PDB file of C-alpha atoms and ligand atoms in Angstrom:
ATOM      1  CA  UNK A 182      50.132 -34.715  45.320  1.00 92.00           C
ATOM      2  CA  UNK A 183      49.779 -31.210  43.928  1.00 95.00           C
ATOM      3  CA  UNK A 184      51.910 -31.181  40.805  1.00 97.00           C
ATOM      4  CA  UNK A 185      53.957 -28.528  39.081  1.00 98.00           C
ATOM      5  CA  UNK A 186      52.369 -26.770  36.121  1.00 98.00           C
ATOM      6  CA  UNK A 187      53.445 -24.913  33.009  1.00 98.00           C
ATOM      7  CA  UNK A 188      51.624 -23.280  30.101  1.00 98.00           C
ATOM      8  CA  UNK A 189      50.315 -25.615  27.412  1.00 98.00           C
ATOM      9  CA  UNK A 190      51.411 -23.494  24.442  1.00 98.00           C
ATOM     10  CA  UNK A 191      53.266 -20.285  23.632  1.00 98.00           C
ATOM     11  CA  UNK A 192      51.361 -17.023  23.926  1.00 98.00           C
ATOM     12  CA  UNK A 193      52.462 -13.444  23.302  1.00 98.00           C
ATOM     13  CA  UNK A 194      51.577  -9.781  23.612  1.00 98.00           C
ATOM     14  CA  UNK A 195      53.107  -6.370  23.071  1.00 98.00           C
ATOM     15  CA  UNK A 196      53.008  -3.138  24.972  1.00 98.00           C
ATOM     16  CA  UNK A 197      55.178  -0.473  26.585  1.00 97.00           C
ATOM     17  CA  UNK A 198      57.130  -0.411  29.828  1.00 97.00           C
ATOM     18  CA  UNK A 199      55.554   1.706  32.578  1.00 95.00           C
ATOM     19  CA  UNK A 200      58.794   3.412  33.590  1.00 93.00           C
ATOM     20  CA  UNK A 201      60.951   3.226  30.443  1.00 93.00           C
ATOM     21  CA  UNK A 202      58.118   3.853  27.990  1.00 95.00           C
ATOM     22  CA  UNK A 203      60.006   1.376  25.767  1.00 96.00           C
ATOM     23  CA  UNK A 204      58.015  -0.794  23.339  1.00 98.00           C
ATOM     24  CA  UNK A 205      58.324  -4.507  24.108  1.00 98.00           C
ATOM     25  CA  UNK A 206      57.133  -7.888  22.865  1.00 98.00           C
ATOM     26  CA  UNK A 207      56.603 -10.540  25.509  1.00 98.00           C
ATOM     27  CA  UNK A 208      56.166 -14.248  24.941  1.00 98.00           C
ATOM     28  CA  UNK A 209      55.382 -16.929  27.523  1.00 98.00           C
ATOM     29  CA  UNK A 210      56.590 -20.450  26.654  1.00 98.00           C
ATOM     30  CA  UNK A 211      56.277 -23.856  28.340  1.00 98.00           C
ATOM     31  CA  UNK A 212      59.270 -24.986  30.438  1.00 98.00           C
ATOM     32  CA  UNK A 213      60.283 -28.342  31.961  1.00 98.00           C
ATOM     33  CA  UNK A 214      59.500 -29.138  35.596  1.00 97.00           C
ATOM     34  CA  UNK A 215      62.038 -27.891  38.097  1.00 97.00           C
ATOM     35  CA  UNK A 216      63.078 -24.944  35.936  1.00 97.00           C
ATOM     36  CA  UNK A 217      60.998 -22.225  37.623  1.00 98.00           C
ATOM     37  CA  UNK A 218      60.340 -18.912  35.879  1.00 98.00           C
ATOM     38  CA  UNK A 219      63.176 -17.795  33.599  1.00 98.00           C
ATOM     39  CA  UNK A 220      63.280 -14.468  31.753  1.00 98.00           C
ATOM     40  CA  UNK A 221      65.080 -14.395  28.411  1.00 98.00           C
ATOM     41  CA  UNK A 222      66.269 -11.190  26.699  1.00 98.00           C
ATOM     42  CA  UNK A 223      65.911 -12.000  23.005  1.00 98.00           C
ATOM     43  CA  UNK A 224      67.510  -8.630  22.163  1.00 98.00           C
ATOM     44  CA  UNK A 225      70.668  -9.666  24.063  1.00 98.00           C
ATOM     45  CA  UNK A 226      71.524 -13.086  22.583  1.00 98.00           C
ATOM     46  CA  UNK A 227      68.823 -14.825  24.642  1.00 98.00           C
ATOM     47  CA  UNK A 228      70.532 -13.938  27.924  1.00 98.00           C
ATOM     48  CA  UNK A 229      68.613 -15.626  30.746  1.00 98.00           C
ATOM     49  CA  UNK A 230      67.759 -14.302  34.208  1.00 98.00           C
ATOM     50  CA  UNK A 231      66.040 -16.615  36.679  1.00 98.00           C
ATOM     51  CA  UNK A 232      63.176 -15.141  38.728  1.00 98.00           C
ATOM     52  CA  UNK A 233      64.798 -15.743  42.109  1.00 97.00           C
ATOM     53  CA  UNK A 234      65.815 -13.643  45.082  1.00 95.00           C
ATOM     54  CA  UNK A 235      69.483 -13.981  44.089  1.00 95.00           C
ATOM     55  CA  UNK A 236      68.882 -11.735  41.100  1.00 97.00           C
ATOM     56  CA  UNK A 237      66.965  -8.925  42.814  1.00 95.00           C
ATOM     57  CA  UNK A 238      68.394  -5.592  41.666  1.00 94.00           C
ATOM     58  CA  UNK A 239      67.523  -2.070  42.682  1.00 74.00           C
ATOM     59  CA  UNK A 240      63.982  -1.781  43.852  1.00 75.00           C
ATOM     60  CA  UNK A 241      62.037   1.424  44.304  1.00 79.00           C
ATOM     61  CA  UNK A 242      58.849   2.038  42.329  1.00 86.00           C
ATOM     62  CA  UNK A 243      59.058  -1.368  40.675  1.00 91.00           C
ATOM     63  CA  UNK A 244      60.962  -4.606  41.148  1.00 94.00           C
ATOM     64  CA  UNK A 245      63.889  -5.314  38.850  1.00 95.00           C
ATOM     65  CA  UNK A 246      66.121  -8.303  38.362  1.00 97.00           C
ATOM     66  CA  UNK A 247      69.723  -8.075  37.312  1.00 97.00           C
ATOM     67  CA  UNK A 248      72.355 -10.617  36.378  1.00 97.00           C
ATOM     68  CA  UNK A 249      75.823  -9.773  35.032  1.00 97.00           C
ATOM     69  CA  UNK A 250      74.683  -6.211  34.396  1.00 95.00           C
ATOM     70  CA  UNK A 251      71.607  -7.255  32.368  1.00 97.00           C
ATOM     71  CA  UNK A 252      68.352  -5.843  33.682  1.00 96.00           C
ATOM     72  CA  UNK A 253      64.727  -6.965  33.589  1.00 96.00           C
ATOM     73  CA  UNK A 254      62.348  -4.385  35.031  1.00 96.00           C
ATOM     74  CA  UNK A 255      58.866  -4.383  36.533  1.00 96.00           C
ATOM     75  CA  UNK A 256      58.502  -8.126  36.942  1.00 97.00           C
ATOM     76  CA  UNK A 257      55.894  -8.055  39.710  1.00 97.00           C
ATOM     77  CA  UNK A 258      52.600  -8.141  37.800  1.00 98.00           C
ATOM     78  CA  UNK A 259      53.489 -11.118  35.599  1.00 98.00           C
ATOM     79  CA  UNK A 260      55.058 -13.055  38.491  1.00 98.00           C
ATOM     80  CA  UNK A 261      51.918 -12.348  40.503  1.00 98.00           C
ATOM     81  CA  UNK A 262      49.782 -13.765  37.670  1.00 98.00           C
ATOM     82  CA  UNK A 263      51.936 -16.928  37.619  1.00 98.00           C
ATOM     83  CA  UNK A 264      51.351 -17.480  41.345  1.00 98.00           C
ATOM     84  CA  UNK A 265      47.652 -16.707  40.997  1.00 97.00           C
ATOM     85  CA  UNK A 266      47.180 -19.181  38.148  1.00 97.00           C
ATOM     86  CA  UNK A 267      49.528 -21.834  39.598  1.00 97.00           C
ATOM     87  CA  UNK A 268      52.231 -21.705  36.928  1.00 98.00           C
ATOM     88  CA  UNK A 269      55.521 -23.004  38.355  1.00 98.00           C
ATOM     89  CA  UNK A 270      57.618 -23.241  35.202  1.00 98.00           C
ATOM     90  CA  UNK A 271      57.772 -20.934  32.193  1.00 98.00           C
ATOM     91  CA  UNK A 272      60.169 -19.110  29.930  1.00 98.00           C
ATOM     92  CA  UNK A 273      59.364 -15.442  29.455  1.00 98.00           C
ATOM     93  CA  UNK A 274      60.967 -13.917  26.384  1.00 98.00           C
ATOM     94  CA  UNK A 275      61.172 -10.174  25.977  1.00 98.00           C
ATOM     95  CA  UNK A 276      62.986  -7.958  23.500  1.00 98.00           C
ATOM     96  CA  UNK A 277      63.542  -4.964  25.778  1.00 98.00           C
ATOM     97  CA  UNK A 278      64.433  -4.279  29.400  1.00 96.00           C
ATOM     98  CA  UNK A 279      60.967  -3.771  30.876  1.00 97.00           C
ATOM     99  CA  UNK A 280      57.820  -5.906  30.895  1.00 98.00           C
ATOM    100  CA  UNK A 281      54.760  -4.313  29.263  1.00 98.00           C
ATOM    101  CA  UNK A 282      52.416  -2.594  31.687  1.00 98.00           C
ATOM    102  CA  UNK A 283      49.309  -3.427  29.571  1.00 98.00           C
ATOM    103  CA  UNK A 284      46.297  -2.163  31.570  1.00 98.00           C
ATOM    104  CA  UNK A 285      48.264  -1.726  34.824  1.00 98.00           C
ATOM    105  CA  UNK A 286      46.894  -4.896  36.428  1.00 98.00           C
ATOM    106  CA  UNK A 287      47.664  -8.623  36.227  1.00 98.00           C
ATOM    107  CA  UNK A 288      44.436  -9.447  34.387  1.00 98.00           C
ATOM    108  CA  UNK A 289      45.861  -9.342  30.829  1.00 98.00           C
ATOM    109  CA  UNK A 290      48.624 -11.759  31.926  1.00 98.00           C
ATOM    110  CA  UNK A 291      46.070 -14.071  33.535  1.00 98.00           C
ATOM    111  CA  UNK A 292      44.043 -14.020  30.315  1.00 98.00           C
ATOM    112  CA  UNK A 293      47.163 -14.848  28.273  1.00 98.00           C
ATOM    113  CA  UNK A 294      47.892 -17.822  30.542  1.00 98.00           C
ATOM    114  CA  UNK A 295      44.290 -18.981  30.249  1.00 97.00           C
ATOM    115  CA  UNK A 296      44.526 -18.655  26.454  1.00 98.00           C
ATOM    116  CA  UNK A 297      47.714 -20.720  26.430  1.00 98.00           C
ATOM    117  CA  UNK A 298      46.147 -23.327  28.709  1.00 98.00           C
ATOM    118  CA  UNK A 299      47.697 -24.918  31.799  1.00 98.00           C
ATOM    119  CA  UNK A 300      49.481 -28.252  31.694  1.00 98.00           C
ATOM    120  CA  UNK A 301      50.095 -30.430  34.767  1.00 98.00           C
ATOM    121  CA  UNK A 302      53.612 -31.829  35.017  1.00 98.00           C
ATOM    122  CA  UNK A 303      54.776 -35.058  36.651  1.00 96.00           C
ATOM    123  CA  UNK A 304      56.805 -33.630  39.465  1.00 97.00           C
ATOM    124  CA  UNK A 305      55.202 -32.856  42.849  1.00 97.00           C
ATOM    125  CA  UNK A 306      55.221 -29.134  43.645  1.00 97.00           C
ATOM    126  CA  UNK A 307      57.517 -28.113  46.496  1.00 97.00           C
ATOM    127  CA  UNK A 308      55.894 -25.522  48.775  1.00 97.00           C
ATOM    128  CA  UNK A 309      57.735 -23.220  51.168  1.00 98.00           C
ATOM    129  CA  UNK A 310      55.996 -23.891  54.467  1.00 98.00           C
ATOM    130  CA  UNK A 311      56.812 -21.220  57.034  1.00 98.00           C
ATOM    131  CA  UNK A 312      57.867 -22.725  60.377  1.00 98.00           C
ATOM    132  CA  UNK A 313      58.840 -19.637  62.378  1.00 98.00           C
ATOM    133  CA  UNK A 314      57.595 -16.063  62.232  1.00 98.00           C
ATOM    134  CA  UNK A 315      59.717 -13.349  60.710  1.00 98.00           C
ATOM    135  CA  UNK A 316      58.939  -9.667  61.286  1.00 98.00           C
ATOM    136  CA  UNK A 317      60.684  -6.731  59.611  1.00 98.00           C
ATOM    137  CA  UNK A 318      60.130  -3.111  60.589  1.00 97.00           C
ATOM    138  CA  UNK A 319      61.429   0.095  59.108  1.00 96.00           C
ATOM    139  CA  UNK A 320      59.976   3.259  60.629  1.00 95.00           C
ATOM    140  CA  UNK A 321      56.220   2.986  60.056  1.00 94.00           C
ATOM    141  CA  UNK A 322      56.635   0.223  57.503  1.00 96.00           C
ATOM    142  CA  UNK A 323      56.070  -3.352  58.588  1.00 98.00           C
ATOM    143  CA  UNK A 324      56.033  -6.767  56.977  1.00 98.00           C
ATOM    144  CA  UNK A 325      55.839 -10.183  58.564  1.00 98.00           C
ATOM    145  CA  UNK A 326      55.235 -13.795  57.677  1.00 98.00           C
ATOM    146  CA  UNK A 327      53.693 -16.357  60.051  1.00 98.00           C
ATOM    147  CA  UNK A 328      53.165 -20.118  59.851  1.00 98.00           C
ATOM    148  CA  UNK A 329      49.871 -21.186  58.236  1.00 97.00           C
ATOM    149  CA  UNK A 330      48.439 -24.100  56.240  1.00 95.00           C
ATOM    150  CA  UNK A 331      47.570 -21.951  53.243  1.00 96.00           C
ATOM    151  CA  UNK A 332      48.685 -18.681  51.637  1.00 97.00           C
ATOM    152  CA  UNK A 333      46.974 -15.547  52.892  1.00 97.00           C
ATOM    153  CA  UNK A 334      47.769 -11.845  52.955  1.00 98.00           C
ATOM    154  CA  UNK A 335      46.592  -8.989  55.136  1.00 98.00           C
ATOM    155  CA  UNK A 336      47.713  -5.630  53.786  1.00 98.00           C
ATOM    156  CA  UNK A 337      47.154  -2.115  55.133  1.00 98.00           C
ATOM    157  CA  UNK A 338      47.926   1.074  53.242  1.00 97.00           C
ATOM    158  CA  UNK A 339      47.547   4.651  54.446  1.00 96.00           C
ATOM    159  CA  UNK A 340      47.739   7.424  51.866  1.00 93.00           C
ATOM    160  CA  UNK A 341      46.790  11.000  52.762  1.00 91.00           C
ATOM    161  CA  UNK A 342      44.256  11.235  49.941  1.00 93.00           C
ATOM    162  CA  UNK A 343      40.478  11.685  50.320  1.00 92.00           C
ATOM    163  CA  UNK A 344      39.768   8.622  48.135  1.00 92.00           C
ATOM    164  CA  UNK A 345      42.252   6.277  49.812  1.00 94.00           C
ATOM    165  CA  UNK A 346      43.156   6.992  53.443  1.00 93.00           C
ATOM    166  CA  UNK A 347      43.550   3.805  55.439  1.00 95.00           C
ATOM    167  CA  UNK A 348      42.536   0.607  53.630  1.00 95.00           C
ATOM    168  CA  UNK A 349      43.014  -2.953  54.862  1.00 97.00           C
ATOM    169  CA  UNK A 350      42.390  -6.105  52.865  1.00 98.00           C
ATOM    170  CA  UNK A 351      42.651  -9.687  54.011  1.00 97.00           C
ATOM    171  CA  UNK A 352      42.566 -12.324  51.331  1.00 97.00           C
ATOM    172  CA  UNK A 353      43.109 -16.054  51.090  1.00 96.00           C
ATOM    173  CA  UNK A 354      44.915 -17.099  47.897  1.00 94.00           C
ATOM    174  CA  UNK A 355      42.751 -20.048  46.967  1.00 87.00           C
ATOM    175  CA  UNK A 356      39.589 -21.108  45.196  1.00 85.00           C
ATOM    176  CA  UNK A 357      39.826 -18.485  42.493  1.00 90.00           C
ATOM    177  CA  UNK A 358      40.173 -15.585  44.924  1.00 95.00           C
ATOM    178  CA  UNK A 359      43.233 -14.298  43.097  1.00 97.00           C
ATOM    179  CA  UNK A 360      41.403 -14.064  39.775  1.00 96.00           C
ATOM    180  CA  UNK A 361      38.300 -12.474  41.300  1.00 96.00           C
ATOM    181  CA  UNK A 362      39.699 -10.248  44.016  1.00 97.00           C
ATOM    182  CA  UNK A 363      43.204  -9.228  42.930  1.00 98.00           C
ATOM    183  CA  UNK A 364      44.163  -9.732  39.279  1.00 98.00           C
ATOM    184  CA  UNK A 365      42.051  -6.836  37.900  1.00 98.00           C
ATOM    185  CA  UNK A 366      43.378  -4.245  40.409  1.00 98.00           C
ATOM    186  CA  UNK A 367      45.433  -1.586  38.605  1.00 98.00           C
ATOM    187  CA  UNK A 368      48.494   0.351  39.624  1.00 97.00           C
ATOM    188  CA  UNK A 369      47.906   3.972  40.622  1.00 96.00           C
ATOM    189  CA  UNK A 370      49.727   7.267  40.778  1.00 94.00           C
ATOM    190  CA  UNK A 371      49.270  10.861  41.806  1.00 94.00           C
ATOM    191  CA  UNK A 372      49.164  13.533  39.109  1.00 94.00           C
ATOM    192  CA  UNK A 373      50.990  16.052  41.314  1.00 93.00           C
ATOM    193  CA  UNK A 374      53.981  13.669  41.577  1.00 93.00           C
ATOM    194  CA  UNK A 375      54.135  12.861  37.869  1.00 93.00           C
ATOM    195  CA  UNK A 376      56.540  15.587  36.723  1.00 92.00           C
ATOM    196  CA  UNK A 377      59.079  14.870  39.460  1.00 93.00           C
ATOM    197  CA  UNK A 378      58.912  11.142  38.705  1.00 93.00           C
ATOM    198  CA  UNK A 379      59.401  11.687  34.958  1.00 92.00           C
ATOM    199  CA  UNK A 380      62.496  13.767  35.737  1.00 92.00           C
ATOM    200  CA  UNK A 381      63.893  10.719  37.563  1.00 91.00           C
ATOM    201  CA  UNK A 382      63.299   8.586  34.476  1.00 89.00           C
ATOM    202  CA  UNK A 383      60.162   6.982  35.893  1.00 91.00           C
ATOM    203  CA  UNK A 384      56.605   6.496  34.550  1.00 92.00           C
ATOM    204  CA  UNK A 385      57.564   7.495  30.990  1.00 93.00           C
ATOM    205  CA  UNK A 386      55.068   4.958  29.667  1.00 94.00           C
ATOM    206  CA  UNK A 387      52.266   5.863  32.103  1.00 94.00           C
ATOM    207  CA  UNK A 388      48.886   6.992  30.832  1.00 94.00           C
ATOM    208  CA  UNK A 389      45.240   6.944  31.829  1.00 94.00           C
ATOM    209  CA  UNK A 390      45.048   3.648  29.879  1.00 96.00           C
ATOM    210  CA  UNK A 391      47.418   1.805  32.230  1.00 96.00           C
ATOM    211  CA  UNK A 392      47.107   3.396  35.666  1.00 96.00           C
ATOM    212  CA  UNK A 393      44.535   4.924  37.976  1.00 97.00           C
ATOM    213  CA  UNK A 394      45.497   8.596  37.971  1.00 96.00           C
ATOM    214  CA  UNK A 395      44.572  10.562  41.072  1.00 96.00           C
ATOM    215  CA  UNK A 396      44.320  14.340  41.246  1.00 95.00           C
ATOM    216  CA  UNK A 397      44.272  15.934  44.685  1.00 93.00           C
ATOM    217  CA  UNK A 398      40.633  15.068  45.260  1.00 93.00           C
ATOM    218  CA  UNK A 399      39.376  12.673  42.586  1.00 95.00           C
ATOM    219  CA  UNK A 400      40.105   9.917  40.086  1.00 96.00           C
ATOM    220  CA  UNK A 401      40.917  11.383  36.676  1.00 95.00           C
ATOM    221  CA  UNK A 402      39.908   8.228  34.800  1.00 96.00           C
ATOM    222  CA  UNK A 403      36.959   6.577  36.570  1.00 96.00           C
ATOM    223  CA  UNK A 404      35.442   4.141  37.218  1.00 97.00           C
ATOM    224  CA  UNK A 405      37.468   2.168  39.750  1.00 97.00           C
ATOM    225  CA  UNK A 406      37.215  -1.620  39.397  1.00 98.00           C
ATOM    226  CA  UNK A 407      36.799  -1.972  43.195  1.00 97.00           C
ATOM    227  CA  UNK A 408      36.126   0.741  45.782  1.00 95.00           C
ATOM    228  CA  UNK A 409      39.401  -0.343  47.447  1.00 96.00           C
ATOM    229  CA  UNK A 410      41.333  -1.068  44.237  1.00 97.00           C
ATOM    230  CA  UNK A 411      44.460   0.610  45.678  1.00 97.00           C
ATOM    231  CA  UNK A 412      45.086  -1.853  48.509  1.00 98.00           C
ATOM    232  CA  UNK A 413      44.153  -4.728  46.205  1.00 98.00           C
ATOM    233  CA  UNK A 414      46.890  -3.678  43.821  1.00 98.00           C
ATOM    234  CA  UNK A 415      49.398  -3.610  46.695  1.00 97.00           C
ATOM    235  CA  UNK A 416      48.490  -7.214  47.511  1.00 98.00           C
ATOM    236  CA  UNK A 417      48.925  -8.120  43.824  1.00 98.00           C
ATOM    237  CA  UNK A 418      52.401  -6.492  43.889  1.00 97.00           C
ATOM    238  CA  UNK A 419      53.332  -8.268  47.125  1.00 98.00           C
ATOM    239  CA  UNK A 420      52.419 -11.658  45.695  1.00 98.00           C
ATOM    240  CA  UNK A 421      54.511 -10.928  42.612  1.00 98.00           C
ATOM    241  CA  UNK A 422      57.505  -9.861  44.689  1.00 97.00           C
ATOM    242  CA  UNK A 423      57.266 -12.845  47.033  1.00 98.00           C
ATOM    243  CA  UNK A 424      57.206 -15.126  43.981  1.00 98.00           C
ATOM    244  CA  UNK A 425      60.955 -14.497  43.937  1.00 98.00           C
ATOM    245  CA  UNK A 426      61.336 -17.105  46.708  1.00 98.00           C
ATOM    246  CA  UNK A 427      60.816 -19.483  43.771  1.00 97.00           C
ATOM    247  CA  UNK A 428      58.041 -21.514  45.376  1.00 96.00           C
ATOM    248  CA  UNK A 429      54.408 -21.275  46.320  1.00 96.00           C
ATOM    249  CA  UNK A 430      54.188 -20.187  49.967  1.00 97.00           C
ATOM    250  CA  UNK A 431      52.248 -21.661  52.870  1.00 98.00           C
ATOM    251  CA  UNK A 432      52.166 -18.783  55.311  1.00 98.00           C
ATOM    252  CA  UNK A 433      50.249 -15.733  56.420  1.00 98.00           C
ATOM    253  CA  UNK A 434      51.687 -12.366  55.403  1.00 98.00           C
ATOM    254  CA  UNK A 435      50.882  -9.202  57.308  1.00 98.00           C
ATOM    255  CA  UNK A 436      52.044  -5.943  55.724  1.00 98.00           C
ATOM    256  CA  UNK A 437      51.504  -2.339  56.731  1.00 98.00           C
ATOM    257  CA  UNK A 438      52.604   0.413  54.338  1.00 96.00           C
ATOM    258  CA  UNK A 439      55.319  -1.857  52.989  1.00 95.00           C
ATOM    259  CA  UNK A 440      56.544  -1.517  49.401  1.00 92.00           C
ATOM    260  CA  UNK A 441      58.708  -3.328  46.883  1.00 93.00           C
ATOM    261  CA  UNK A 442      61.866  -2.808  48.965  1.00 93.00           C
ATOM    262  CA  UNK A 443      60.337  -4.401  52.078  1.00 95.00           C
ATOM    263  CA  UNK A 444      58.699  -7.187  50.061  1.00 96.00           C
ATOM    264  CA  UNK A 445      62.037  -8.129  48.525  1.00 95.00           C
ATOM    265  CA  UNK A 446      63.845  -7.756  51.879  1.00 96.00           C
ATOM    266  CA  UNK A 447      61.495 -10.449  53.192  1.00 97.00           C
ATOM    267  CA  UNK A 448      62.381 -12.650  50.207  1.00 97.00           C
ATOM    268  CA  UNK A 449      66.108 -12.249  50.855  1.00 96.00           C
ATOM    269  CA  UNK A 450      65.732 -13.086  54.549  1.00 97.00           C
ATOM    270  CA  UNK A 451      63.681 -16.186  53.782  1.00 98.00           C
ATOM    271  CA  UNK A 452      66.227 -17.414  51.269  1.00 97.00           C
ATOM    272  CA  UNK A 453      69.142 -16.721  53.642  1.00 97.00           C
ATOM    273  CA  UNK A 454      67.669 -18.343  56.743  1.00 97.00           C
ATOM    274  CA  UNK A 455      66.741 -21.934  55.992  1.00 97.00           C
ATOM    275  CA  UNK A 456      65.495 -22.460  59.582  1.00 98.00           C
ATOM    276  CA  UNK A 457      62.452 -20.251  58.893  1.00 98.00           C
ATOM    277  CA  UNK A 458      60.785 -22.740  56.537  1.00 98.00           C
ATOM    278  CA  UNK A 459      60.709 -26.245  55.201  1.00 98.00           C
ATOM    279  CA  UNK A 460      59.909 -27.602  51.793  1.00 97.00           C
ATOM    280  CA  UNK A 461      56.781 -29.676  51.725  1.00 97.00           C
ATOM    281  CA  UNK A 462      54.293 -31.200  49.330  1.00 96.00           C
ATOM    282  CA  UNK A 463      50.523 -31.105  49.457  1.00 95.00           C
ATOM    283  CA  UNK A 464      47.857 -33.673  48.824  1.00 91.00           C
ATOM    284  CA  UNK A 465      45.615 -32.608  45.950  1.00 84.00           C
ATOM    285  CA  UNK A 466      42.455 -32.528  48.049  1.00 68.00           C
ATOM    286  CA  UNK A 467      43.890 -31.423  51.359  1.00 51.00           C
ATOM    287  CA  UNK A 468      44.894 -27.946  50.256  1.00 48.00           C
ATOM    288  CA  UNK A 469      41.441 -27.202  48.875  1.00 51.00           C
ATOM    289  CA  UNK A 470      39.597 -28.319  51.994  1.00 43.00           C
ATOM    290  CA  UNK A 471      41.973 -26.403  54.263  1.00 41.00           C
ATOM    291  CA  UNK A 472      41.491 -23.324  52.190  1.00 42.00           C
ATOM    292  CA  UNK A 473      37.713 -23.588  52.262  1.00 37.00           C
ATOM    293  CA  UNK A 474      37.829 -24.058  56.000  1.00 37.00           C
ATOM    294  CA  UNK A 475      40.033 -21.026  56.510  1.00 35.00           C
ATOM    295  CA  UNK A 476      37.774 -18.813  54.430  1.00 37.00           C
ATOM    296  CA  UNK A 477      34.655 -20.045  56.214  1.00 35.00           C
ATOM    297  CA  UNK A 478      36.116 -19.462  59.664  1.00 33.00           C
ATOM    298  CA  UNK A 479      37.593 -16.057  58.988  1.00 36.00           C
ATOM    299  CA  UNK A 480      35.512 -13.394  57.327  1.00 36.00           C
ATOM    300  CA  UNK A 481      37.503 -11.455  54.768  1.00 30.00           C
TER     301      UNK A 481
HETATM  302 ZN1   ZN B 770      52.164  -2.844  40.743  1.00 73.37          ZN
END
């Protein structure tokens, strides 16, 4: 059986929050099987907030968790890295309200996890296997999840910008695809929106070091890491938001111009309606061969 995993040792970093601009230390620690991902505010008497759909707070430009009035902001890139590296259980300590943005991607988190090492635990991993489709629509925004034997995502974005326009990416989350195709993709923003966003208390920690900055017709801080880095980052965000179901998913996600609010709406619906999925375990070898088969039969 595929088993749960945690980090082998503690590992830490420091940085600033993308929206708050607040300095923060972050530490990832091993956790026992069955505990999931738990955030701990060391600046607030070690108050703990579990990374589950129950604790989703306001969601607009980033995903935040809240419990008893205590906030943890911009959780999506680290949670995405945990899914991508197969970490089921960890304690994440931070001494401020927002996770560090680092380089704007999930790569620094992946590298931290690799530095810490990954330890297999005894317990078999429980997957959320989708049994029935679920489709959510809101104007032009769409997100859906369909039954499948592995985890895959097809995401379409459409930004009226000469360097973006309509981009679609389909990716299978297996065999190192996450590390190669998604983890390095950075968040992005438009220079002409920056002032208005700062006035709303957003992007106070943003810089050309931690985001792709777009002017009206070009990238201010080239080079891009992929020609379609923008849609890749959206997939990275989606995976991080869907991590709030608290399990690895076996399903196919289709999203069109969705965002954090629609991603988390899907999480809430899945957690509310137990008839949409079942918990299942996977044979060690079976998942890999399925995944290889799916990639071979379906060009990305
Ligand atoms: Zn993001």
